[in-house]
Amino acid sequence: MDEPSRRSVLMAGGTLGALGALTVATPARANSLWTWSPEGSVAGRGEGADPKWVWDEEADSLVASLLERGDVPKVNELLKTWTKNGQALPSGLPADLRDFVERARRLPSWTDQDKLAKAFEFNQKRGLYLGVTYGFASGMMSTAIPHEARAVYYSKGGADMRDRITKTAKLGYDIGTEQAFQPAGEMIVTCVKTRLAHAGVRNLLPRSAYWTKVADEKIPISQADMMVTWHSLPTTVMKQFAKWKIAVPADESAAFLHSWQLAAHMLGIRDEYIPKSWDEANAQAAQVLDPILAPTPEGIKLADILLNLAAFIDGGILTKHILGALTRYVLGDQIATWLKIPEEPVWDPVFENLWPPFVAVREGVLDITKAPKELREFYWVFDEIIRQGVLLVLSGANYPISIQIPTTNNPD
Ligand code: HEM
């Protein structure tokens, strides 16, 4: 069937919104009013609607219809061959999906190619720290974001975390490449496919008996949720850089922000919610991210799975302890304790005492011969963690990595 049926249109266009609206009045929601002004956004204006009640209507209704028509497996298969931003879409795609992707792949008018070129310089120079912070600040933090932890745990991807990590890491990799948003790059494709995957999750998770039992929302991945996760990425990374006294010139910092603003737009976040500056980003993060961080049984299990993923390297003898200590060091005691990450009497002090001089040596601020003796012994450990981290991510990949629209939940 090519035309969406009345039922599917109703389900998509109306029901998703209506379900959300039904919960507007619940008291649990009443206590966190949305006060962040759209004047601080890249759009500079907007309705100011609370993003908890805004999803991605266009993508959500399209995917509702694809799911109902049974078109998703065919679409996933066809889209595997669509990898480059400038590449034409494969033939055989349903017309409504093709129209959507053609619109969704267009960069917004505020795209600044000079800033994107500068962002690449920054990514190149800081790839090492970006890897560690994306993995241990952003990645592990996601398990302490209740909505995200539950959505990930009960969605299809929750059944195979290594596969999920490689797919998510692809986005972190793509955004750092030279041509990220250019025709030869892949970031636009990755964002549009992720937008579709998220729309799949919005349609499917409300049908999961497991998710509905624990969730405090009727539809997952609202625009507010999207911004929370967004802040766990660039905003958190920049905070870590500042903590580690890594000097970032103003133009590089603005460029890095720009690349993530663009990513947000391409992921379907409305411009009126995307902060226009780091000051605005920090203000918004204080409102949406900091207060919601909390443990959940799902997040605790996910954190444990993530820390065990590297066990194949050494049977878990060292890796789990080192990664646990690195997580505690990066995210702090509170979050580590929530996630039930054990204290590491050997490794916690190693990071606490030796990571700052390690960074200082790498930054050329400290001469290695003048660094503490222990650092000279542990220097290779830090470097090794970074190398093994890359290996871990690559080892989980089924090439080519292809982000897909899910058709089921976990467990099905
Ligand atoms: C899928 C990135 C926000 C939950 C994905 C994928 C990427 C991604 C790259 C594809 C990986 C895969 O298929 O496994 C992002 C980024 C976000 C964001 C960059 C914000 C800036 C969120 C939020 C939630 C969420 C807020 C939940 C509250 C999920 C789930 C999947 C997914 C459940 C699908 C896994 C499956 O296939 O079952 N996301 N995400 N994401 N994301 Fe997100």
Short mmCIF file of C-alpha atoms and ligand atoms in Angstrom, two decimals:
data_model
loop_
_atom_site.label_atom_id
_atom_site.label_comp_id
_atom_site.label_asym_id
_atom_site.label_seq_id
_atom_site.Cartn_x
_atom_site.Cartn_y
_atom_site.Cartn_z
CA MET A 1 0.00 0.00 0.00
CA ASP A 2 1.51 3.34 -1.03
CA GLU A 3 -0.92 5.75 0.54
CA PRO A 4 -0.80 5.96 4.31
CA SER A 5 -4.06 4.68 5.73
CA ARG A 6 -6.35 6.93 7.72
CA ARG A 7 -5.46 4.98 10.83
CA SER A 8 -1.73 5.46 10.39
CA VAL A 9 -2.10 9.17 9.75
CA LEU A 10 -4.26 9.50 12.82
CA MET A 11 -1.83 7.50 14.86
CA ALA A 12 1.13 9.48 13.71
CA GLY A 13 -0.08 13.02 13.40
CA GLY A 14 -2.59 13.06 16.17
CA THR A 15 -2.02 10.36 18.68
CA LEU A 16 1.62 11.01 19.42
CA GLY A 17 0.83 14.62 20.17
CA ALA A 18 -2.35 13.79 22.03
CA LEU A 19 -0.65 11.20 24.20
CA GLY A 20 1.90 13.77 25.19
CA ALA A 21 -0.75 16.36 25.87
CA LEU A 22 -2.58 13.94 28.12
CA THR A 23 0.28 13.95 30.53
CA VAL A 24 0.77 17.71 30.54
CA ALA A 25 -1.25 18.10 33.68
CA THR A 26 0.47 15.39 35.71
CA PRO A 27 1.87 16.89 38.90
CA ALA A 28 5.34 15.39 38.41
CA ARG A 29 5.74 17.60 35.39
CA ALA A 30 4.40 20.74 36.93
CA ASN A 31 7.50 21.43 38.97
CA SER A 32 9.98 22.07 36.17
CA LEU A 33 8.75 24.98 34.10
CA TRP A 34 10.53 25.75 30.86
CA THR A 35 11.92 29.25 31.11
CA TRP A 36 14.83 29.21 28.66
CA SER A 37 14.15 31.96 26.12
CA PRO A 38 14.23 31.27 22.36
CA GLU A 39 16.10 34.58 22.06
CA GLY A 40 19.16 32.65 23.17
CA SER A 41 18.80 30.18 20.31
CA VAL A 42 20.26 30.05 16.82
CA ALA A 43 16.80 31.01 15.56
CA GLY A 44 16.73 34.06 17.84
CA ARG A 45 12.98 33.68 18.27
CA GLY A 46 10.32 31.04 18.64
CA GLU A 47 7.12 30.07 20.32
CA GLY A 48 8.88 29.23 23.55
CA ALA A 49 6.87 26.01 23.86
CA ASP A 50 8.12 23.61 26.51
CA PRO A 51 10.21 21.09 24.51
CA LYS A 52 9.02 18.25 26.75
CA TRP A 53 5.86 18.30 24.67
CA VAL A 54 7.45 18.63 21.28
CA TRP A 55 8.79 15.65 19.33
CA ASP A 56 9.54 15.46 15.59
CA GLU A 57 6.14 15.39 13.98
CA GLU A 58 7.30 15.09 10.40
CA ALA A 59 9.69 12.17 10.95
CA ASP A 60 7.42 10.50 13.51
CA SER A 61 4.36 10.38 11.25
CA LEU A 62 6.43 9.24 8.29
CA VAL A 63 7.98 6.35 10.24
CA ALA A 64 4.60 5.45 11.75
CA SER A 65 3.34 5.02 8.23
CA LEU A 66 6.43 3.07 7.09
CA LEU A 67 6.05 0.72 10.04
CA GLU A 68 2.39 0.18 9.38
CA ARG A 69 2.98 -0.49 5.69
CA GLY A 70 5.74 -2.97 6.54
CA ASP A 71 8.20 -0.89 4.50
CA VAL A 72 10.91 -0.47 7.13
CA PRO A 73 13.06 -3.57 6.31
CA LYS A 74 13.09 -2.62 2.63
CA VAL A 75 13.95 1.01 3.45
CA ASN A 76 16.76 -0.07 5.81
CA GLU A 77 18.21 -2.33 3.16
CA LEU A 78 18.09 0.34 0.46
CA LEU A 79 19.51 3.06 2.71
CA LYS A 80 22.57 0.92 3.51
CA THR A 81 23.99 2.05 0.19
CA TRP A 82 23.40 5.73 0.96
CA THR A 83 26.54 6.76 2.81
CA LYS A 84 27.86 10.08 1.45
CA ASN A 85 26.21 13.45 1.99
CA GLY A 86 26.31 14.35 -1.67
CA GLN A 87 25.21 10.94 -2.94
CA ALA A 88 21.89 10.53 -4.73
CA LEU A 89 19.35 8.41 -2.89
CA PRO A 90 18.99 4.82 -4.12
CA SER A 91 16.04 4.12 -6.36
CA GLY A 92 13.12 2.11 -5.06
CA LEU A 93 12.53 4.14 -1.88
CA PRO A 94 8.91 4.97 -1.02
CA ALA A 95 8.08 8.43 -2.36
CA ASP A 96 7.15 9.91 1.03
CA LEU A 97 10.44 8.79 2.57
CA ARG A 98 12.41 10.10 -0.40
CA ASP A 99 10.71 13.51 -0.10
CA PHE A 100 11.42 13.63 3.60
CA VAL A 101 15.10 12.74 3.23
CA GLU A 102 15.58 15.24 0.42
CA ARG A 103 14.26 17.96 2.73
CA ALA A 104 16.01 16.70 5.86
CA ARG A 105 19.46 16.49 4.23
CA ARG A 106 19.52 20.24 3.36
CA LEU A 107 21.81 22.30 5.56
CA PRO A 108 20.19 25.34 7.21
CA SER A 109 20.87 28.86 5.91
CA TRP A 110 22.98 29.65 8.97
CA THR A 111 25.62 27.04 8.09
CA ASP A 112 29.06 28.65 8.20
CA GLN A 113 31.64 26.71 6.16
CA ASP A 114 34.57 28.70 7.58
CA LYS A 115 33.58 27.72 11.07
CA LEU A 116 33.25 24.09 10.00
CA ALA A 117 36.79 24.18 8.61
CA LYS A 118 38.00 25.58 11.91
CA ALA A 119 36.06 22.89 13.77
CA PHE A 120 37.99 20.28 11.84
CA GLU A 121 41.29 21.84 12.96
CA PHE A 122 40.06 21.65 16.54
CA ASN A 123 38.98 18.02 16.15
CA GLN A 124 42.32 17.11 14.66
CA LYS A 125 44.31 18.81 17.38
CA ARG A 126 42.15 17.53 20.21
CA GLY A 127 41.11 14.11 18.94
CA LEU A 128 42.73 12.39 21.88
CA TYR A 129 40.84 14.27 24.59
CA LEU A 130 37.67 14.28 22.52
CA GLY A 131 37.80 10.47 22.38
CA VAL A 132 38.16 10.18 26.14
CA THR A 133 35.49 12.77 26.92
CA TYR A 134 32.93 11.49 24.37
CA GLY A 135 33.41 8.00 25.78
CA PHE A 136 33.75 8.56 29.50
CA ALA A 137 32.03 11.86 30.09
CA SER A 138 29.23 11.75 27.51
CA GLY A 139 28.86 7.99 26.97
CA MET A 140 28.89 6.98 30.62
CA MET A 141 26.81 10.03 31.57
CA SER A 142 24.07 8.79 29.26
CA THR A 143 23.49 5.89 31.68
CA ALA A 144 22.70 8.45 34.39
CA ILE A 145 20.13 10.22 32.19
CA PRO A 146 16.93 8.35 33.15
CA HIS A 147 14.93 8.90 29.94
CA GLU A 148 17.84 7.90 27.76
CA ALA A 149 18.87 4.90 29.88
CA ARG A 150 15.34 3.49 29.81
CA ALA A 151 14.87 4.18 26.10
CA VAL A 152 18.17 2.53 25.23
CA TYR A 153 17.65 -0.43 27.55
CA TYR A 154 14.17 -1.30 26.27
CA SER A 155 14.71 -0.50 22.60
CA LYS A 156 16.10 -2.98 20.11
CA GLY A 157 19.65 -1.64 20.39
CA GLY A 158 19.68 -2.40 24.14
CA ALA A 159 20.08 -6.09 23.30
CA ASP A 160 23.47 -5.54 21.69
CA MET A 161 25.36 -2.72 23.34
CA ARG A 162 28.56 -3.21 21.44
CA ASP A 163 26.76 -2.78 18.14
CA ARG A 164 25.00 0.28 19.54
CA ILE A 165 28.23 1.83 20.69
CA THR A 166 29.85 1.44 17.31
CA LYS A 167 26.85 3.05 15.64
CA THR A 168 26.83 5.94 18.11
CA ALA A 169 30.60 6.27 17.83
CA LYS A 170 30.14 6.67 14.08
CA LEU A 171 28.37 9.96 14.72
CA GLY A 172 31.19 11.12 17.01
CA TYR A 173 33.68 10.10 14.35
CA ASP A 174 31.79 11.61 11.39
CA ILE A 175 31.40 15.03 13.01
CA GLY A 176 35.17 15.23 13.44
CA THR A 177 36.11 14.49 9.84
CA GLU A 178 37.38 17.10 7.42
CA GLN A 179 34.40 16.98 5.07
CA ALA A 180 31.83 16.23 7.79
CA PHE A 181 29.03 18.33 6.32
CA GLN A 182 30.41 18.53 2.76
CA PRO A 183 29.22 16.33 -0.12
CA ALA A 184 32.12 13.87 0.40
CA GLY A 185 31.44 13.54 4.13
CA GLU A 186 28.97 11.32 6.00
CA MET A 187 27.66 13.38 8.91
CA ILE A 188 24.48 14.53 7.18
CA VAL A 189 23.61 10.93 6.28
CA THR A 190 24.35 9.77 9.82
CA CYS A 191 22.16 12.52 11.30
CA VAL A 192 19.23 11.90 8.97
CA LYS A 193 19.36 8.14 9.58
CA THR A 194 19.55 8.76 13.32
CA ARG A 195 16.55 11.09 13.05
CA LEU A 196 14.64 8.24 11.41
CA ALA A 197 15.87 5.72 14.03
CA HIS A 198 14.66 8.04 16.79
CA ALA A 199 11.28 8.34 15.06
CA GLY A 200 11.15 4.54 15.03
CA VAL A 201 11.82 4.46 18.77
CA ARG A 202 9.08 7.06 19.40
CA ASN A 203 6.60 4.84 17.61
CA LEU A 204 7.74 1.53 19.08
CA LEU A 205 8.63 2.11 22.72
CA PRO A 206 5.11 3.16 23.75
CA ARG A 207 4.13 -0.39 22.72
CA SER A 208 6.70 -1.96 25.08
CA ALA A 209 5.13 -3.33 28.24
CA TYR A 210 8.54 -3.06 29.94
CA TRP A 211 9.17 0.56 29.01
CA THR A 212 5.64 1.78 29.74
CA LYS A 213 5.82 0.26 33.21
CA VAL A 214 8.83 2.34 34.24
CA ALA A 215 8.69 5.42 32.01
CA ASP A 216 7.39 8.75 33.33
CA GLU A 217 6.56 9.95 29.82
CA LYS A 218 4.19 8.60 27.20
CA ILE A 219 6.45 9.16 24.20
CA PRO A 220 10.24 9.00 24.40
CA ILE A 221 12.86 11.31 22.90
CA SER A 222 11.14 14.69 23.19
CA GLN A 223 12.97 17.79 22.03
CA ALA A 224 13.86 18.36 25.71
CA ASP A 225 15.35 14.86 25.89
CA MET A 226 17.28 15.59 22.72
CA MET A 227 18.77 18.73 24.22
CA VAL A 228 19.65 16.89 27.43
CA THR A 229 21.65 14.36 25.43
CA TRP A 230 23.11 17.10 23.27
CA HIS A 231 24.44 18.82 26.41
CA SER A 232 25.93 15.53 27.56
CA LEU A 233 28.04 15.79 24.42
CA PRO A 234 29.54 19.20 23.43
CA THR A 235 28.65 21.15 26.58
CA THR A 236 30.05 18.41 28.82
CA VAL A 237 33.15 18.03 26.65
CA MET A 238 33.94 21.73 26.91
CA LYS A 239 33.44 21.64 30.68
CA GLN A 240 35.93 18.77 30.93
CA PHE A 241 38.43 20.62 28.76
CA ALA A 242 38.17 23.62 31.08
CA LYS A 243 38.59 21.36 34.12
CA TRP A 244 41.71 19.84 32.60
CA LYS A 245 43.04 23.32 31.76
CA ILE A 246 43.23 22.55 28.05
CA ALA A 247 43.43 25.95 26.41
CA VAL A 248 40.96 26.27 23.55
CA PRO A 249 41.20 29.46 21.45
CA ALA A 250 37.89 31.33 21.16
CA ASP A 251 37.56 30.74 17.41
CA GLU A 252 38.04 26.97 17.82
CA SER A 253 35.59 26.82 20.68
CA ALA A 254 32.97 28.73 18.63
CA ALA A 255 33.65 26.47 15.65
CA PHE A 256 33.21 23.30 17.72
CA LEU A 257 29.91 24.68 19.00
CA HIS A 258 28.83 25.48 15.44
CA SER A 259 29.45 21.91 14.26
CA TRP A 260 27.28 20.61 17.08
CA GLN A 261 24.58 23.23 16.48
CA LEU A 262 24.42 21.95 12.94
CA ALA A 263 24.33 18.34 14.14
CA ALA A 264 21.41 19.26 16.41
CA HIS A 265 19.52 20.81 13.50
CA MET A 266 20.18 17.81 11.23
CA LEU A 267 19.00 15.47 14.02
CA GLY A 268 15.64 17.22 13.96
CA ILE A 269 16.04 19.54 16.93
CA ARG A 270 14.21 22.80 16.32
CA ASP A 271 16.41 25.86 15.88
CA GLU A 272 14.56 27.65 18.68
CA TYR A 273 15.98 25.14 21.19
CA ILE A 274 19.58 25.15 19.94
CA PRO A 275 21.73 27.53 22.02
CA LYS A 276 23.46 30.25 20.02
CA SER A 277 26.51 30.57 22.31
CA TRP A 278 28.36 28.68 25.02
CA ASP A 279 26.88 31.01 27.65
CA GLU A 280 23.40 30.13 26.45
CA ALA A 281 24.36 26.44 26.24
CA ASN A 282 25.64 26.44 29.81
CA ALA A 283 22.51 28.22 31.02
CA GLN A 284 20.28 25.72 29.23
CA ALA A 285 22.30 22.74 30.48
CA ALA A 286 21.91 23.99 34.04
CA GLN A 287 18.16 23.93 33.46
CA VAL A 288 17.73 20.70 31.50
CA LEU A 289 20.70 18.41 32.18
CA ASP A 290 22.08 18.94 35.67
CA PRO A 291 18.80 18.53 37.60
CA ILE A 292 17.69 15.34 35.85
CA LEU A 293 20.82 13.23 36.28
CA ALA A 294 19.85 10.27 38.46
CA PRO A 295 20.34 6.53 38.79
CA THR A 296 17.85 4.02 37.39
CA PRO A 297 18.04 0.20 37.48
CA GLU A 298 18.35 0.30 33.68
CA GLY A 299 21.18 2.85 33.75
CA ILE A 300 23.07 0.84 36.39
CA LYS A 301 22.81 -2.28 34.23
CA LEU A 302 23.89 -0.38 31.11
CA ALA A 303 26.90 1.13 32.90
CA ASP A 304 27.93 -2.35 34.01
CA ILE A 305 27.56 -3.70 30.47
CA LEU A 306 29.62 -0.81 29.12
CA LEU A 307 32.42 -1.30 31.64
CA ASN A 308 32.51 -5.02 30.84
CA LEU A 309 32.64 -4.50 27.09
CA ALA A 310 36.40 -4.16 27.10
CA ALA A 311 36.84 -7.43 29.00
CA PHE A 312 37.78 -9.27 25.82
CA ILE A 313 41.06 -7.34 25.84
CA ASP A 314 42.31 -8.92 29.07
CA GLY A 315 39.46 -11.02 30.40
CA GLY A 316 38.43 -8.06 32.56
CA ILE A 317 41.43 -8.45 34.88
CA LEU A 318 42.47 -4.83 34.54
CA THR A 319 40.18 -3.15 32.04
CA LYS A 320 37.06 -3.05 34.19
CA HIS A 321 38.98 -1.53 37.10
CA ILE A 322 40.76 1.02 34.95
CA LEU A 323 37.63 2.04 33.06
CA GLY A 324 35.64 2.25 36.30
CA ALA A 325 38.29 4.50 37.82
CA LEU A 326 38.41 6.66 34.68
CA THR A 327 34.62 7.02 34.80
CA ARG A 328 34.74 8.04 38.47
CA TYR A 329 37.51 10.51 37.74
CA VAL A 330 35.71 12.09 34.82
CA LEU A 331 32.12 12.09 36.10
CA GLY A 332 32.82 12.45 39.83
CA ASP A 333 31.95 10.43 42.92
CA GLN A 334 28.24 11.20 42.92
CA ILE A 335 27.50 9.75 39.48
CA ALA A 336 29.97 6.86 39.91
CA THR A 337 28.26 5.90 43.16
CA TRP A 338 24.81 6.14 41.56
CA LEU A 339 26.01 3.81 38.81
CA LYS A 340 27.37 1.42 41.46
CA ILE A 341 30.86 1.66 40.04
CA PRO A 342 33.10 0.32 42.80
CA GLU A 343 35.88 2.47 44.24
CA GLU A 344 39.26 1.41 42.92
CA PRO A 345 41.94 1.77 45.61
CA VAL A 346 44.74 1.33 43.09
CA TRP A 347 43.40 3.14 40.04
CA ASP A 348 41.37 6.01 41.54
CA PRO A 349 44.49 7.74 42.92
CA VAL A 350 46.34 7.08 39.67
CA PHE A 351 43.84 9.16 37.71
CA GLU A 352 43.37 11.71 40.47
CA ASN A 353 47.09 12.39 40.77
CA LEU A 354 48.55 11.60 37.39
CA TRP A 355 45.96 12.60 34.79
CA PRO A 356 46.51 16.37 35.31
CA PRO A 357 50.31 16.10 34.79
CA PHE A 358 49.69 13.72 31.86
CA VAL A 359 47.58 16.41 30.20
CA ALA A 360 50.15 19.06 31.12
CA VAL A 361 52.92 17.03 29.47
CA ARG A 362 50.83 16.45 26.37
CA GLU A 363 49.97 20.13 26.23
CA GLY A 364 53.62 21.04 26.42
CA VAL A 365 53.02 22.85 29.72
CA LEU A 366 55.15 20.36 31.65
CA ASP A 367 58.41 18.75 30.61
CA ILE A 368 58.12 14.94 30.92
CA THR A 369 61.55 14.79 32.57
CA LYS A 370 60.22 17.12 35.27
CA ALA A 371 56.94 15.22 35.68
CA PRO A 372 56.39 13.02 38.74
CA LYS A 373 58.29 9.73 38.52
CA GLU A 374 55.02 7.77 38.70
CA LEU A 375 53.73 9.56 35.65
CA ARG A 376 56.68 8.38 33.61
CA GLU A 377 55.72 4.85 34.63
CA PHE A 378 52.04 5.31 33.92
CA TYR A 379 52.25 7.47 30.86
CA TRP A 380 52.01 4.43 28.59
CA VAL A 381 48.92 3.22 30.48
CA PHE A 382 47.03 6.38 29.59
CA ASP A 383 48.15 6.19 26.01
CA GLU A 384 47.24 2.51 25.94
CA ILE A 385 43.74 3.22 27.26
CA ILE A 386 43.17 5.54 24.36
CA ARG A 387 44.52 3.07 21.79
CA GLN A 388 42.55 0.17 23.23
CA GLY A 389 39.44 2.33 23.36
CA VAL A 390 39.63 2.82 19.63
CA LEU A 391 40.23 -0.90 19.14
CA LEU A 392 37.20 -1.68 21.27
CA VAL A 393 34.93 0.53 19.23
CA LEU A 394 36.24 -0.81 15.94
CA SER A 395 36.04 -4.42 17.02
CA GLY A 396 32.31 -4.21 17.55
CA ALA A 397 31.61 -2.90 14.10
CA ASN A 398 29.89 -4.77 11.35
CA TYR A 399 31.13 -2.93 8.29
CA PRO A 400 29.81 -0.87 6.78
CA ILE A 401 28.21 0.58 9.90
CA SER A 402 24.62 1.30 8.99
CA ILE A 403 22.17 3.03 11.30
CA GLN A 404 18.74 1.49 10.90
CA ILE A 405 15.14 2.22 11.76
CA PRO A 406 14.19 -0.37 14.41
CA THR A 407 11.12 -2.54 13.92
CA THR A 408 10.99 -4.10 17.39
CA ASN A 409 11.75 -3.39 21.02
CA ASN A 410 13.99 -5.24 23.48
CA PRO A 411 12.90 -7.83 24.32
CA ASP A 412 10.65 -8.10 21.34
C1 HEM B 1 19.76 5.69 18.23
C2 HEM B 1 22.65 9.57 18.59
C3 HEM B 1 19.39 11.55 21.57
C4 HEM B 1 17.72 7.09 22.37
C5 HEM B 1 20.77 6.59 18.01
C6 HEM B 1 21.82 6.45 17.04
C7 HEM B 1 22.64 7.51 17.15
C8 HEM B 1 22.11 8.36 18.19
C9 HEM B 1 23.90 7.81 16.35
C10 HEM B 1 21.95 5.29 16.08
C11 HEM B 1 22.64 4.16 16.75
C12 HEM B 1 21.89 2.89 16.71
O1 HEM B 1 21.08 2.67 15.83
O2 HEM B 1 22.11 2.08 17.62
C13 HEM B 1 21.96 10.49 19.36
C14 HEM B 1 22.32 11.88 19.54
C15 HEM B 1 21.39 12.45 20.35
C16 HEM B 1 20.47 11.40 20.71
C17 HEM B 1 23.56 12.54 18.92
C18 HEM B 1 21.24 13.87 20.84
C19 HEM B 1 21.95 14.87 20.46
C20 HEM B 1 18.70 10.49 22.10
C21 HEM B 1 17.79 10.58 23.20
C22 HEM B 1 17.33 9.31 23.45
C23 HEM B 1 17.94 8.43 22.48
C24 HEM B 1 17.43 11.86 23.92
C25 HEM B 1 16.34 8.84 24.48
C26 HEM B 1 15.82 9.58 25.41
C27 HEM B 1 18.07 6.34 21.28
C28 HEM B 1 17.57 5.01 21.01
C29 HEM B 1 18.13 4.62 19.78
C30 HEM B 1 18.99 5.71 19.36
C31 HEM B 1 16.63 4.22 21.88
C32 HEM B 1 17.83 3.38 18.96
C33 HEM B 1 18.51 2.15 19.30
C34 HEM B 1 17.84 1.01 18.54
O3 HEM B 1 18.07 0.85 17.34
O4 HEM B 1 17.12 0.32 19.16
N1 HEM B 1 20.96 7.78 18.68
N2 HEM B 1 20.85 10.23 20.10
N3 HEM B 1 18.77 9.18 21.69
N4 HEM B 1 18.91 6.72 20.28
FE1 HEM B 1 19.83 8.47 20.13
#
